[in-house]
Amino acid sequence: REVSFNSPWDITYSKNKLYITMRGSHQIWVLNLLTLDADVYAGSGSENLFDGKLQIASLAQPTGLTKDSLRLYFTDSETSSVRSIGLKTSPIVKTLLGKGLLEFGDLDGLSGKAKLQYPMGIAFSNNKLYIADTLNHKLKQFDLDKNELITFAGSGKIGAVNSNLSDSSFFEPQGIAVFDHLVYVADTNNHLIRVINSQANTVSNFDFE
């Protein structure tokens, strides 16, 4: 209660700690749920893309946050990148996708060439990252074993078309969560929750009834 947060956006939990993306200060914070102490976990506060040790790394509007047993993964929106932080020995910030401030695009492929445009939401499942590629109006999938990015759903056209994965359309999707073979998407500018069924190869609206 003695600290001020600056535009916190997303959280994830690990071993009595909440990790928080702090967009306004370009940092990742950590809140100890046992002591209620909160402090900077990663990021110097400088807005940029610079990898390295937690205290000297630069982030740029970190937004979405997820994890596996070894790492945090987050979307660094202003650099159109996806980055990771080790949770165990020698934690460092590492860029998986992206090149730098205001460098963006819409290109699938291996990590060195692939491009996103202002990604926001991110979720981990089965050693893959599911990414809301917000300003490309698509959902992307990054295979951590192959270091390869593919378009998972969305044609890239703005809309709310329910169809097969490649012909469907979204309008600035932001939040994303994965449960088994279903991917739930907060399709923000359509004011909808969309459901991607990877087994049936379909996109539909979530039925609240």
C-alpha atoms as one frame of an Amber mdcrd trajectory, in Angstrom:
protein
   0.000   0.000   0.000   3.027   2.281   0.204   3.989   1.932  -3.473   2.358
   3.394  -6.579   1.673   1.246  -9.609   1.837   2.709 -13.105  -0.703   1.242
 -15.528  -0.588  -2.425 -14.441  -1.984  -4.554 -17.244  -1.626  -8.292 -16.663
  -0.601 -10.727 -13.934   0.533 -14.306 -13.482   1.179 -16.384 -10.359   4.161
 -18.494  -9.324   5.140 -19.737  -5.854   3.361 -17.147  -3.700   4.318 -14.320
  -6.026   2.335 -12.265  -8.495   4.262 -10.971 -11.487   2.762  -7.809 -12.962
   3.317  -6.096 -16.306   3.677  -2.392 -15.531   3.102  -0.697 -18.884   3.484
   2.850 -17.645   6.965   2.345 -16.205   8.139  -0.217 -18.828   8.848  -2.838
 -16.171   7.791  -6.177 -14.723   7.010  -5.969 -11.011   6.681  -8.734  -8.419
   4.335  -8.814  -5.433   5.122 -11.222  -2.606   1.731 -12.471  -1.424   3.102
 -13.552   1.968   4.753 -10.277   2.940   2.817  -7.923   0.592   6.109  -6.360
  -0.480   6.103  -5.114  -4.084   9.142  -4.123  -6.109  10.600  -3.992  -9.614
  11.504  -7.433 -10.955  12.819  -6.534 -14.411  13.367  -3.398 -16.431  15.441
  -0.264 -15.969  12.472   2.002 -16.745  13.976   3.075 -20.073  11.616   2.475
 -23.009  13.487   0.335 -25.513  14.369  -3.207 -26.501  17.564  -4.191 -24.718
  18.204  -7.698 -23.379  20.319  -8.703 -20.423  20.260  -8.841 -16.643  17.032
  -7.837 -14.967  18.212  -4.448 -13.685  19.665  -3.193 -16.971  17.215  -4.634
 -19.515  14.906  -2.183 -21.290  11.234  -2.938 -21.951   8.605  -0.983 -23.868
   5.020  -1.157 -22.652   4.959  -4.797 -21.506   1.357  -5.974 -21.693   0.381
  -9.665 -21.729   2.034 -12.114 -19.337   2.150 -15.900 -19.023   4.600 -18.558
 -17.816   5.749 -22.141 -17.842   7.767 -23.841 -15.105  11.010 -22.104 -16.108
  10.191 -18.701 -17.602   7.896 -15.743 -17.791   6.786 -14.767 -21.293   5.408
 -11.340 -22.114   4.350  -9.219 -25.044   6.371  -6.014 -25.235   3.835  -4.074
 -27.255   5.686  -0.931 -28.303   8.508  -3.013 -29.783   6.025  -5.527 -31.288
   8.002  -8.256 -29.565   7.652 -11.342 -27.396  10.254 -11.705 -24.660  11.095
 -14.086 -21.827  12.609 -13.940 -18.352  14.126 -16.944 -16.572  12.559 -17.644
 -13.193  15.340 -19.788 -11.759  19.117 -19.553 -12.086  20.681 -16.500 -13.760
  17.454 -14.787 -14.797  17.875 -12.572 -17.834  15.543 -10.845 -20.294  15.676
 -12.410 -23.761  13.848 -11.403 -26.953  12.176 -14.274 -28.812  10.444 -12.200
 -31.517  10.885  -8.560 -32.490  13.574  -6.070 -33.445  12.995  -2.767 -31.668
  10.899   0.341 -31.182   8.423   0.986 -33.995   9.665  -2.045 -35.952   6.621
  -4.107 -36.828   4.933  -6.097 -39.572   2.939  -9.227 -40.318   5.300 -12.012
 -41.259   5.314 -15.675 -40.264   8.478 -17.756 -40.128  11.499 -18.436 -37.973
  12.073 -16.109 -35.045  14.815 -14.082 -36.719  12.527 -12.947 -39.547   8.989
 -13.131 -38.139   7.132  -9.906 -37.307   4.140  -8.860 -35.228   2.273  -5.575
 -34.872   1.516  -4.399 -31.339   0.826  -7.810 -29.748  -1.016  -7.691 -26.434
  -2.413 -10.955 -25.031  -0.328 -14.105 -24.598  -0.936 -17.615 -23.235   1.222
 -20.745 -22.861   0.132 -24.308 -23.658   2.053 -27.451 -24.697   5.303 -25.556
 -25.296   3.594 -23.100 -27.607   2.783 -19.434 -27.102  -0.571 -18.156 -28.320
  -0.351 -14.455 -29.118  -3.027 -11.843 -29.759  -1.384  -9.977 -32.652  -3.600
  -7.018 -31.975  -3.028  -4.542 -34.788  -2.740  -7.321 -37.374  -6.191  -8.563
 -36.213  -4.875 -12.116 -35.956  -3.985 -14.823 -33.465  -0.470 -16.184 -33.845
   1.216 -19.296 -32.476   4.908 -19.471 -31.621   6.449 -22.939 -31.300   9.159
 -22.759 -28.632  10.788 -25.975 -29.887  11.002 -24.877 -33.512  11.380 -21.105
 -32.839   8.754 -20.588 -35.515   5.763 -18.227 -35.729   2.605 -19.092 -37.677
  -0.804 -17.487 -38.112  -3.173 -19.535 -35.980  -6.452 -17.788 -36.801  -7.659
 -14.717 -38.645  -7.460 -13.471 -42.210  -6.116 -10.072 -41.163  -9.246  -8.309
 -42.381 -11.165  -6.340 -39.760 -14.462  -8.060 -38.995 -16.310 -10.596 -36.875
 -16.573 -13.478 -39.336 -17.066 -16.927 -37.819 -15.618 -19.506 -40.183 -12.639
 -21.819 -40.448  -9.433 -20.586 -38.820  -7.907 -18.964 -41.907 -11.101 -17.237
 -43.140 -12.268 -15.919 -39.768 -11.822 -12.267 -38.818 -11.201 -10.240 -35.647
 -10.965  -6.575 -34.657  -7.987  -5.814 -32.405  -8.028  -8.962 -30.234  -6.318
  -8.451 -26.888  -6.875 -11.054 -24.153  -6.277 -14.758 -24.751  -6.565 -17.967
 -22.702  -6.125 -21.637 -23.612  -8.026 -24.625 -22.209  -7.299 -27.974 -23.830
  -8.103 -27.565 -27.569 -10.087 -24.345 -27.056  -8.612 -20.860 -27.293 -10.692
 -18.037 -25.830 -10.137 -14.556 -27.233 -11.262 -11.145 -26.009 -12.072  -9.624
 -29.398 -11.985  -6.132 -27.995 -13.289  -3.849 -30.712 -15.985  -6.336 -31.677
 -17.129  -6.450 -28.029 -17.145 -10.253 -28.214 -15.583 -13.308 -26.638 -14.561
 -15.634 -29.460 -13.825 -19.343 -29.195 -11.275 -21.041 -31.432 -11.653 -24.813
 -31.641  -8.342 -26.145 -32.927  -9.737 -29.662 -33.405 -12.769 -28.612 -35.426
 -10.867 -25.790 -37.163 -13.632 -23.291 -36.345 -14.109 -19.854 -34.792 -17.377
 -19.014 -33.035 -18.830 -16.536 -30.561 -18.984 -17.601 -26.935 -22.574 -18.489
 -26.009 -23.448 -17.051 -22.601 -26.832 -18.839 -22.482
